[in-house]
XYZ file of C-alpha atoms in Angstrom:
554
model
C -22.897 -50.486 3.450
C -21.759 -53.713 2.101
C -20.672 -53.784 -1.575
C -22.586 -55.071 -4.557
C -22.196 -59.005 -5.928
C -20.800 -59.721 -9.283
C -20.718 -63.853 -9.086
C -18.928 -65.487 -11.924
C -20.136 -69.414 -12.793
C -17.903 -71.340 -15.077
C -17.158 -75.418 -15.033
C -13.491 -74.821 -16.240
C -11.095 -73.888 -13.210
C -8.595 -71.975 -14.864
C -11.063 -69.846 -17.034
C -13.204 -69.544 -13.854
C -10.027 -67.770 -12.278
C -9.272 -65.375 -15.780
C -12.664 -64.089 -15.160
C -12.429 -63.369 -11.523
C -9.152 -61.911 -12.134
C -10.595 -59.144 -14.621
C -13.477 -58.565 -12.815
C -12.085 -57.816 -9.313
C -8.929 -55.681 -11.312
C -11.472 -53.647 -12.701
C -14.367 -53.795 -10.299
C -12.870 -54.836 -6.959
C -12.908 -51.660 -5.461
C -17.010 -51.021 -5.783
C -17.602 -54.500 -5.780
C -17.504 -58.148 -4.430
C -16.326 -60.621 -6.798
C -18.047 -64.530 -6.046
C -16.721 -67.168 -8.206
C -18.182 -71.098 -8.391
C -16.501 -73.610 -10.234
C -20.331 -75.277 -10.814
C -23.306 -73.953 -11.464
C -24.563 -76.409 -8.576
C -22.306 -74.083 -6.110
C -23.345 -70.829 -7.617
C -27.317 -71.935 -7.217
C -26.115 -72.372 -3.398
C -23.989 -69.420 -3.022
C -26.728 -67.000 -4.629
C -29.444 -68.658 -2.091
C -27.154 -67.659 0.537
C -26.735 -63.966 -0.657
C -31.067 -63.644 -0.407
C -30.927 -64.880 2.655
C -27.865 -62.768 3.954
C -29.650 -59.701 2.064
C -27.080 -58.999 -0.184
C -27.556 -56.898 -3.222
C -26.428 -58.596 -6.456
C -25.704 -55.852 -9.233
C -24.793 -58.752 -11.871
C -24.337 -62.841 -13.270
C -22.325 -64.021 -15.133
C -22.433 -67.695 -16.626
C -20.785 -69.742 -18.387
C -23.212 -71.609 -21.144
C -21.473 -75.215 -21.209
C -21.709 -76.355 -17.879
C -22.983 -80.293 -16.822
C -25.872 -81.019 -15.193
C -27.162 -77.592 -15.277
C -26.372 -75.538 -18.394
C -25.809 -71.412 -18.135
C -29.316 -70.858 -19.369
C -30.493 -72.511 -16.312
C -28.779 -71.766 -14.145
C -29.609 -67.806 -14.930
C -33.403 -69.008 -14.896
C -32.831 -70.020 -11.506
C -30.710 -67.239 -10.185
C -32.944 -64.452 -11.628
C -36.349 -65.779 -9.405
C -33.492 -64.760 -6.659
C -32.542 -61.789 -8.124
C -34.888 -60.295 -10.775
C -32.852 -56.934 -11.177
C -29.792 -58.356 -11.731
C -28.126 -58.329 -14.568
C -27.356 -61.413 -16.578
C -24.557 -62.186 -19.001
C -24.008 -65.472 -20.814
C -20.811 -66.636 -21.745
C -20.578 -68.687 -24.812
C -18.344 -69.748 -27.573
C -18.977 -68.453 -30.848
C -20.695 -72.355 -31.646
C -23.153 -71.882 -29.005
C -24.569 -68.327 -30.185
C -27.720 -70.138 -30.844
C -27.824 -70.537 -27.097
C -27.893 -67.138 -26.619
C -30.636 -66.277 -29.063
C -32.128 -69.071 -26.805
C -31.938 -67.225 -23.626
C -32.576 -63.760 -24.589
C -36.267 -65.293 -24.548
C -36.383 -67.688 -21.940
C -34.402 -65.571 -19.142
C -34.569 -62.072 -20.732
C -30.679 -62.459 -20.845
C -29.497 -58.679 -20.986
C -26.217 -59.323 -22.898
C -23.513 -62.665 -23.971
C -20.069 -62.299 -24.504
C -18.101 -64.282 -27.045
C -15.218 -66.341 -24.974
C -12.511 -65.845 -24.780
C -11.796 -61.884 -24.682
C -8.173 -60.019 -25.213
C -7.809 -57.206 -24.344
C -10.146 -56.794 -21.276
C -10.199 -53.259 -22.426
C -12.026 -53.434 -25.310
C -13.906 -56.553 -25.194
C -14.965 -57.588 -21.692
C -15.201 -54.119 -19.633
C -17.073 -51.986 -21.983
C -19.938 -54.627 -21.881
C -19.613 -54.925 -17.973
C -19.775 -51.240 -17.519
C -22.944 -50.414 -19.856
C -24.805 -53.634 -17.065
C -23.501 -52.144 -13.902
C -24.800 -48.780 -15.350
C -27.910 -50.169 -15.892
C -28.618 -51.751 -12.544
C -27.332 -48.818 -10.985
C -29.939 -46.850 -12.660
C -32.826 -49.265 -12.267
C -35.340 -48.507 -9.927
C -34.666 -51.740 -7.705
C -37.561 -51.071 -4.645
C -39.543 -53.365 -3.845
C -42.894 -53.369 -5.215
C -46.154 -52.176 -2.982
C -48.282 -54.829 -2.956
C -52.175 -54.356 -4.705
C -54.620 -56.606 -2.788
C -57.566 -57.986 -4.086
C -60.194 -59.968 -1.553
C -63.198 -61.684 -3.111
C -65.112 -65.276 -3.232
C -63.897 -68.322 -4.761
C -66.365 -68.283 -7.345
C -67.632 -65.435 -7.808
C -67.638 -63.691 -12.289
C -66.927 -60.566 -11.035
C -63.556 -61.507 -8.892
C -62.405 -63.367 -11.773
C -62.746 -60.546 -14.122
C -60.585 -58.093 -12.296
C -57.982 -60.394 -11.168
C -58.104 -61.001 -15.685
C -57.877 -57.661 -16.303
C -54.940 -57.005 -13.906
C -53.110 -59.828 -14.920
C -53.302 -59.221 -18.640
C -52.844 -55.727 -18.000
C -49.045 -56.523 -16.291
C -50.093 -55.076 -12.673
C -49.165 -57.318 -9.905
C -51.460 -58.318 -7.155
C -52.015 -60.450 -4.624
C -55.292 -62.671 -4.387
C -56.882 -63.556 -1.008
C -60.257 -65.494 0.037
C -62.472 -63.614 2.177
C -62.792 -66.563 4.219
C -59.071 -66.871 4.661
C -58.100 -64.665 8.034
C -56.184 -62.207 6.080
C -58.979 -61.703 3.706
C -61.543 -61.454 6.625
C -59.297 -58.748 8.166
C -58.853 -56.757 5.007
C -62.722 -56.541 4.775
C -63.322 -56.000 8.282
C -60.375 -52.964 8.361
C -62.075 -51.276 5.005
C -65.783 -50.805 7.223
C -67.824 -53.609 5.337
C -70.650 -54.596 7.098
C -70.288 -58.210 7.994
C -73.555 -58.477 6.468
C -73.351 -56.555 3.406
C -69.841 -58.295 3.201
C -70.296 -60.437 0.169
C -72.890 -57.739 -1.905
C -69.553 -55.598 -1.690
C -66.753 -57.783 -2.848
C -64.508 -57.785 -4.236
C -62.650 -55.640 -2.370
C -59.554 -53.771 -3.778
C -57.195 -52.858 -1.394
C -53.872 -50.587 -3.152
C -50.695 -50.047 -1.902
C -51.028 -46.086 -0.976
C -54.118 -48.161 1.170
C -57.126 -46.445 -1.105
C -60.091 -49.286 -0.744
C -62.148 -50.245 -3.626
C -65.597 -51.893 -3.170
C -66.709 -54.041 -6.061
C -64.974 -51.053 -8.427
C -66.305 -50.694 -12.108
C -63.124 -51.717 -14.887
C -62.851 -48.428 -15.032
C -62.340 -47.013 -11.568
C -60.213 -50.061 -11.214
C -57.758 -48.702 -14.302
C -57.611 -45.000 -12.808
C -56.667 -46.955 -9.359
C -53.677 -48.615 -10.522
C -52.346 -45.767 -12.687
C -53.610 -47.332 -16.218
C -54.214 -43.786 -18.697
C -57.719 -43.688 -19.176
C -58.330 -40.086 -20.304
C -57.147 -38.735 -23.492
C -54.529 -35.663 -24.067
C -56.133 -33.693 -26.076
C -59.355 -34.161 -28.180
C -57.664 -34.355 -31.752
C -55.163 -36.372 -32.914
C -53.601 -37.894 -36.950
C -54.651 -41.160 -35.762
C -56.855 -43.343 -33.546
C -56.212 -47.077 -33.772
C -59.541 -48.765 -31.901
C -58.564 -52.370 -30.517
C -55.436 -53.402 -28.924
C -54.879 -56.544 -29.945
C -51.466 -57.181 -32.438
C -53.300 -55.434 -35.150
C -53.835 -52.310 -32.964
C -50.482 -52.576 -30.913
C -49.144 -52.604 -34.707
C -50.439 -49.542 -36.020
C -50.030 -47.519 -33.147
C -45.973 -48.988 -32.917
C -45.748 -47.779 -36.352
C -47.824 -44.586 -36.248
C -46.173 -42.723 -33.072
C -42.984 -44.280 -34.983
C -43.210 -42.257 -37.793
C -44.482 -39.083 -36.207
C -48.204 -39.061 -36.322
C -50.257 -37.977 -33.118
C -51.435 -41.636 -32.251
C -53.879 -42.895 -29.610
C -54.617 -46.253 -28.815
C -57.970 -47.174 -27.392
C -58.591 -50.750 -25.907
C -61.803 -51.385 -23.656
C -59.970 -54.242 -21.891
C -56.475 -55.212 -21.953
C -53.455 -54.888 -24.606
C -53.275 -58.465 -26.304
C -56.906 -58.938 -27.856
C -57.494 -62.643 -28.476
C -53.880 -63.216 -28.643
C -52.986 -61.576 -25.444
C -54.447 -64.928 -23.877
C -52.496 -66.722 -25.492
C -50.074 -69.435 -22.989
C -47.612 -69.811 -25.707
C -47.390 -68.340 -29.280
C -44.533 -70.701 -30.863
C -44.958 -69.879 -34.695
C -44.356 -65.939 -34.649
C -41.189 -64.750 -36.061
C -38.365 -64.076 -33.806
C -39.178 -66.325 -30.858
C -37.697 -69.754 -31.468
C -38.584 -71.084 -27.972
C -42.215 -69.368 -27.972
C -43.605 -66.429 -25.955
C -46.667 -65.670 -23.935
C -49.410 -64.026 -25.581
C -48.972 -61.665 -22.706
C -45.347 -61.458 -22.896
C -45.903 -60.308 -26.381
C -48.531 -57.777 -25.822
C -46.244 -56.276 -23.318
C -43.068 -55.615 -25.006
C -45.196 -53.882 -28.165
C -46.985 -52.147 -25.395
C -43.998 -50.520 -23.936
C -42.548 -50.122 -27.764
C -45.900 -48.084 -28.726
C -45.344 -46.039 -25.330
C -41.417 -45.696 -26.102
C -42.214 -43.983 -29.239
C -44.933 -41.235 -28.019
C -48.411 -43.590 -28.636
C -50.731 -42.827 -26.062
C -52.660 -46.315 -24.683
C -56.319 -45.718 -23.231
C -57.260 -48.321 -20.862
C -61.439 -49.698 -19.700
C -62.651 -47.004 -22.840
C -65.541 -48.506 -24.456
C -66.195 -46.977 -27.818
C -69.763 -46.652 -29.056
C -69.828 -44.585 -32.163
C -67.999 -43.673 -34.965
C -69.366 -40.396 -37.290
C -67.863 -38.484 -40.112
C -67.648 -34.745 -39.378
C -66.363 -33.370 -42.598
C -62.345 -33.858 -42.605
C -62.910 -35.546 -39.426
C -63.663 -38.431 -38.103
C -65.394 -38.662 -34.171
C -65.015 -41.446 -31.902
C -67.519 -41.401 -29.213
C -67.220 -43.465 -26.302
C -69.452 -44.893 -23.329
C -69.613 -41.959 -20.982
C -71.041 -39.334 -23.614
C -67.579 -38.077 -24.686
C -65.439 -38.187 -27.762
C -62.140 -37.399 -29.330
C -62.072 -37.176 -33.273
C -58.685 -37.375 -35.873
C -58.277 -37.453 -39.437
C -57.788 -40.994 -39.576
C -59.211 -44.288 -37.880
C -58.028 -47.459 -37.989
C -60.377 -50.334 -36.771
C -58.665 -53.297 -35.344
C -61.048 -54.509 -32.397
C -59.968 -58.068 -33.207
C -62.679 -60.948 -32.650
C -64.062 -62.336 -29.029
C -64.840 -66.002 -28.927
C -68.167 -67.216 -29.539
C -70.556 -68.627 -26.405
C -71.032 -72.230 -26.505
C -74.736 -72.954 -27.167
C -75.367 -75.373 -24.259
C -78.026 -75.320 -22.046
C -77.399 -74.138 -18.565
C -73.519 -72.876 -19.394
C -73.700 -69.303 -19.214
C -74.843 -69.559 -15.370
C -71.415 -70.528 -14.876
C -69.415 -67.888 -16.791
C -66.352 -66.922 -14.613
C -67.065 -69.719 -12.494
C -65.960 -72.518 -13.879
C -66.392 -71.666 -17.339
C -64.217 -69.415 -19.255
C -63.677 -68.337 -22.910
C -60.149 -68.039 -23.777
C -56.867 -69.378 -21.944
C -57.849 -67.345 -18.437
C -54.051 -68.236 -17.555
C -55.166 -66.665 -14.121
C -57.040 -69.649 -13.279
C -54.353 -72.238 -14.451
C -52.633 -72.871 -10.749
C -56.229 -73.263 -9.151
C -56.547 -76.155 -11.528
C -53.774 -78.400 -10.247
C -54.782 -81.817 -9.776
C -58.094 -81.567 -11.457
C -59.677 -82.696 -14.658
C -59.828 -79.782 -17.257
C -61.914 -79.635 -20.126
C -61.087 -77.385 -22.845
C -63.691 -76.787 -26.147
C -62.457 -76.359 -29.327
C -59.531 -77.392 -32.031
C -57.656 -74.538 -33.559
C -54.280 -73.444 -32.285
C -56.014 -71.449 -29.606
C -57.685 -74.656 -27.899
C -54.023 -76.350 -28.743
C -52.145 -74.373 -26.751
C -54.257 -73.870 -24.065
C -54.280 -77.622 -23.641
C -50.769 -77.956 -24.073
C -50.290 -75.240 -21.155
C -52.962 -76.511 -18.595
C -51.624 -79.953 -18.645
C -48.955 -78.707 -16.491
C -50.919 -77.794 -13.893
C -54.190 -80.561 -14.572
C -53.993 -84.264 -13.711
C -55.810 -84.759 -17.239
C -57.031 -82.874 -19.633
C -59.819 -82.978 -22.320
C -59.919 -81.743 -25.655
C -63.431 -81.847 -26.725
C -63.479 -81.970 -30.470
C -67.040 -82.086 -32.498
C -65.132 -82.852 -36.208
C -63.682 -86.232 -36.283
C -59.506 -84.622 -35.814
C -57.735 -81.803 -35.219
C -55.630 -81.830 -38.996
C -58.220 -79.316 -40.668
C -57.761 -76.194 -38.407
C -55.117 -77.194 -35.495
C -51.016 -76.438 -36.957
C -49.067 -79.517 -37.246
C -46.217 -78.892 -34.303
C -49.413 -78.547 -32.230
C -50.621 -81.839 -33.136
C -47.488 -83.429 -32.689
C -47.338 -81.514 -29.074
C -50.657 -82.847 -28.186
C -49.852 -86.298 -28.619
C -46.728 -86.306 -26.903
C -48.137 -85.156 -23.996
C -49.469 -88.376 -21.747
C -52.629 -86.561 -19.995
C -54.127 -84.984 -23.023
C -56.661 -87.059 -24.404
C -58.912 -85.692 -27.413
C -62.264 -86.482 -27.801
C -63.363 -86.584 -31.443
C -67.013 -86.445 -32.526
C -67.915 -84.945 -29.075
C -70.067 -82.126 -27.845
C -71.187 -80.447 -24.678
C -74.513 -80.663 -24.389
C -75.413 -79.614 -21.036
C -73.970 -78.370 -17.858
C -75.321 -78.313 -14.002
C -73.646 -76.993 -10.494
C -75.246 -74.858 -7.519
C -72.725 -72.264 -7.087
C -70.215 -73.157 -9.800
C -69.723 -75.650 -12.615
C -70.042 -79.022 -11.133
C -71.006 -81.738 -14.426
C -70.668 -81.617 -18.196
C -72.656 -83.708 -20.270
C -70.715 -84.887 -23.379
C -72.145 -86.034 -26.606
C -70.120 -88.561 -28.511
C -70.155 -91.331 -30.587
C -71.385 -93.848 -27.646
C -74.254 -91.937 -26.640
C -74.483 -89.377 -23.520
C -72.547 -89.086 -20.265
C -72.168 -87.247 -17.543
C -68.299 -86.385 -16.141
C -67.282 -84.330 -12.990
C -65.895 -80.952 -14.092
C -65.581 -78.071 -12.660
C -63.330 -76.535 -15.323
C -63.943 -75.798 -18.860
C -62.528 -73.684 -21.168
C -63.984 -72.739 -24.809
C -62.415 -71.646 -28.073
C -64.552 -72.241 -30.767
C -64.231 -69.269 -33.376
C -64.565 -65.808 -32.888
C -67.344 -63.004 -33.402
C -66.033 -59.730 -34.754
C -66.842 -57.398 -32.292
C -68.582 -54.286 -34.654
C -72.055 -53.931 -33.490
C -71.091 -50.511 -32.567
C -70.516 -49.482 -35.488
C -73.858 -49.264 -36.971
C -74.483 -48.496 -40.640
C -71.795 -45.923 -40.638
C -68.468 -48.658 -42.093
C -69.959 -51.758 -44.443
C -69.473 -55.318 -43.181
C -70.257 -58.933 -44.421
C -73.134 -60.985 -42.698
C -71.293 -62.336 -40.057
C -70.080 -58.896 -39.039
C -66.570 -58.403 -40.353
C -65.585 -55.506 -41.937
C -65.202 -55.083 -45.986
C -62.474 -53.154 -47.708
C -60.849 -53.071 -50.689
C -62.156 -55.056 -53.696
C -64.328 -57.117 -51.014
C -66.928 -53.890 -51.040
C -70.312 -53.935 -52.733
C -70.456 -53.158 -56.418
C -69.138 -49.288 -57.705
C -73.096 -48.416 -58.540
C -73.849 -49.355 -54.481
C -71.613 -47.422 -53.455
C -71.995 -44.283 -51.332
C -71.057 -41.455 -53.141
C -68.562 -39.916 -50.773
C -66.423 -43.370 -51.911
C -63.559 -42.489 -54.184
C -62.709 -44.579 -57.252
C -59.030 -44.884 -57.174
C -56.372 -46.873 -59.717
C -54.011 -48.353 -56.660
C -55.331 -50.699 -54.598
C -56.733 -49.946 -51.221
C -56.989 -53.216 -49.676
C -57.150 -51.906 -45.910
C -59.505 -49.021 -46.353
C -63.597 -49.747 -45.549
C -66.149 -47.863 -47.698
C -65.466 -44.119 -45.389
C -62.487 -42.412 -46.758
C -59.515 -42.500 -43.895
C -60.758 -45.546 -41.745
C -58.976 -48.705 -42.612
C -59.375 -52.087 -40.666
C -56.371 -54.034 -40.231
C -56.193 -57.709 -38.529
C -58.884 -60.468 -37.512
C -61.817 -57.869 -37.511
C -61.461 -57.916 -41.556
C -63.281 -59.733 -43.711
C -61.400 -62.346 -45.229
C -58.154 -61.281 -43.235
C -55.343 -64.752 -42.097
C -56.295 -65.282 -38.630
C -52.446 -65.307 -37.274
C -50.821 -62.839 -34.917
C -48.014 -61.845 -37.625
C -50.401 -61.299 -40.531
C -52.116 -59.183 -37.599
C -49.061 -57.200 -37.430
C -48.729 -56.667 -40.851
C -52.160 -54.781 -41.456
C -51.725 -52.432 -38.665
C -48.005 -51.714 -40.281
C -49.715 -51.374 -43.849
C -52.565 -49.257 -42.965
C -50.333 -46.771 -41.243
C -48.775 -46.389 -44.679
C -51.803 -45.886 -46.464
C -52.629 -43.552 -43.787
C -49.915 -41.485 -45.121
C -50.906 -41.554 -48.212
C -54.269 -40.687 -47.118
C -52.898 -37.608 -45.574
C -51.104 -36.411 -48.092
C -53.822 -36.253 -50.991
C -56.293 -34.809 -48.384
């Protein structure tokens, strides 16, 4: 078998040499050294490797480079080779570079130049990243089908949920001929065909017709049945809130379940780019994000319920019962509430006909590349409807921001502004509203509202984020809530004489816990709570210490 690729990229000759020098007196024997003096030359010679099928274990380049700089050149390399490792070198004046690229390239390590002795600076780092690729499972991935009709709701929602949920798939058109010979090889009747899409096909080759959210979760190896039936703590939601507390709960030792009814994120999760949270100078993906506290909750013993829809919430003496959809129920001592917000429907006649086809609430970042070339319209103007215009401009030949107040300074932040108008096919409509909405099939028309009158625009894309709706129905008269929904704790509950008596009067402050002892609300789905992913955070972190607290006088 032919022996793993280290390639070395670095502008300056004679330190292009030094490198190749260590690497093939160290690793020469297990592996083949490739050096380019450009990062032009490397592109090329790593092209040539895919095509040859050679394995590439790691990457190393060099940050100052012309014309194509070490962070882009990794970009580049790792669409090549996603499982290789990748190793910036950098000066210690160009460490901000690195910060840089640990986010835009998941870089895996970067190595201050230049390094003496080998030994102890250079080799230790290379053999913990030759280790790791060794280790990592490096098959290719079996490919999850899913067949269905352009626009059909239903396709849309399950190519959403497995996209936010981080499971890979590939999307085909029944009327393309390897849709039409995926139905026709899983027995649907040619003219049932369309009554039984869409059609899941996985990669064992198990065929789903028109599956439920949850038969779709059990399909693709999402957890949706619980352990055991009792745990210290249930965290309801999965948005940052959620993902929070149950990061910090499993953390610190307590017996922590997660329950989400749709897809780790919440609101958030559909999120293009989040460029304001703490630690991510060059912005991140709401999904992105959801994912790495996903795997963090998971890393530290959390267990994550997928497509559970809870329905109750009852206090049983000491403790507290969860009961979900399907009759069942698991119960713990504590519950924290963070089911987040959804956003709220646009009243316009004739717009709901069109939900998941051609109208969406939120980013729907699965629909972005089916946009290309068309005019987008996109509702709203907070951050949310910011960045999802700032995202789908890439892909739209225009874009417009429908805005009903007369500018975006009163709820959009500033560096979105400033975004927005430097990008030349956003245009924002002030002082405008939908007011109607026609199409056979899908969304065809939109008629705006503005300060000239009426008209009617071609559109068969439009995307809403006007403010959110707490989403606590559920939870009946058991945990007090304002009139719009959101839930009250802390000094935001009714008056001492209203209160029920099981309440206890105590001298610290509970700010996170509702009016039942032991459930606390943490993050957009409390009253009176900053709408922003890191104040999100924060609550779930602080309720899981008064959960302890909790604990320990009960």
């Amino acid at each position: 078998m032919d022996k793993p690729v280290i390639v070395t990229v670095d502008d300056d000759p004679g330190v292009s040499r030094s490198v190749a020098r260590d690497l093939r007196r160290r690793y020469g024997h297990s592996y083949r050294i490739v050096r380019a003096d450009t990062a032009a030359e490397g592109i090329e010679s790593v092209r040539e490797m895919r095509l040859r099928g050679d394995d590439v274990a790691a990457i190393l380049a060099d940050y100052r480079m012309p014309q194509m700089n070490g962070v882009e050149f990794l970009e580049q390399a790792m669409d090549l080779y996603p499982h290789a490792r990748r190793v910036l070198l950098t000066a210690y004046a160009d460490t901000d570079a690195a910060i840089q690229a640990i986010n835009v390239v998941d870089l895996d390590h970067y190595m201050l130049k230049p390094w003496d002795p080998p030994e102890e600076k250079f080799y230790p780092v290379l053999d913990a990243q030759l280790d790791a690729w060794q280790r990592a499972d490096r098959r290719p991935v079996d490919e999850l089908r899913v067949v269905g009709a352009r626009w059909s709701s239903r396709s849309y929602e399950i190519r959403d949920f497995l996209a936010r949920n981080q499971v890979p798939y590939r999307w085909l058109l029944d009327e393309d001929p390897q849709g039409a010979q995926l139905v026709a090889a899983a027995n649907v009747d040619g003219d049932a065909g369309p009554a039984a899409l869409p059609l899941v096909v996985t990669a064992e080759g198990a065929v789903l017709t028109a599956p439920t959210t949850a038969e779709l979760a059990g399909a693709v190896g999402l957890s949706t049945s619980p352990a055991t039936d009792f745990y210290d703590l249930i965290v309801i939601g999965g948005g940052p809130g959620g993902l929070g507390a149950a990061v910090y709960g499993a953390s610190e030792g307590l017996r922590t379940v997660l329950v989400e009814k749709h897809a780790s994120g919440g609101q958030a999760g559909q999120s293009s780019r989040i460029e304001n949270y703490l630690g991510f100078p060059d912005g991140v993906s709401g999904a992105q994000l959801a994912d790495r506290a996903r795997r963090q909750a998971l890393k530290f013993g959390a267990e994550l319920l997928t497509a559970r829809t809870v329905t109750s919430l009852e206090v049983r003496g000491q403790a507290r019962v969860v009961g979900f959809a399907d009759g069942s129920s698991i119960a713990a001592h504590t519950v924290i509430l963070a089911t987040g917000v959804s956003y709220r429907r646009l009243n316009t006649p004739g717009l709901d006909d069109f939900i998941g086809r051609g109208v969406y609430y939120g980013a729907a970042v699965t629909e972005a590349p089916n946009c290309r070339d068309s005019e987008v319209y996109i509702v709203g103007a907070a951050n949310s409807a910011g960045q999802g215009a700032v995202y789908l401009s890439g892909y739209a030949s225009r874009v417009h921001l429908i805005v009903r107040s007369d500018g975006l300074e009163r709820s959009m932040s500033h560096y979105l502004i400033e975004q927005i108008a430097r990008i030349p096919n956003i245009e924002v409509h002030t002082e405008t509203e939908v007011v109607g909405a026609g199409g056979v099939d899908h969304l065809e028309t939109l008629t705006l509202k503005g300060p000239e009158g009426e008209r009617t625009a071609e559109a068969e894309w439009l995307f809403v984020f006007i403010g959110a709706e707490p989403m606590t129905d559920w939870l009946g008269d058991t945990i007090e809530r304002d009139g719009r929904g959101f839930v009250l704790t802390g000094p935001d509950l009714t008056a001492a004489e209203n209160r029920p008596r099981n309440w206890p009067l105590r001298r610290e402050p509970y700010h996170l816990e509702t009016n039942v002892p032991g459930v606390f609300a943490a993050g957009d789905v409390r009253a009176d709570s900053i709408k922003r992913v890191a104040s999100a955070v924060g609550e779930g972190a602080m309720a899981v210490a008064l959960v302890h607290r909790y604990l320990e006088k009960t």
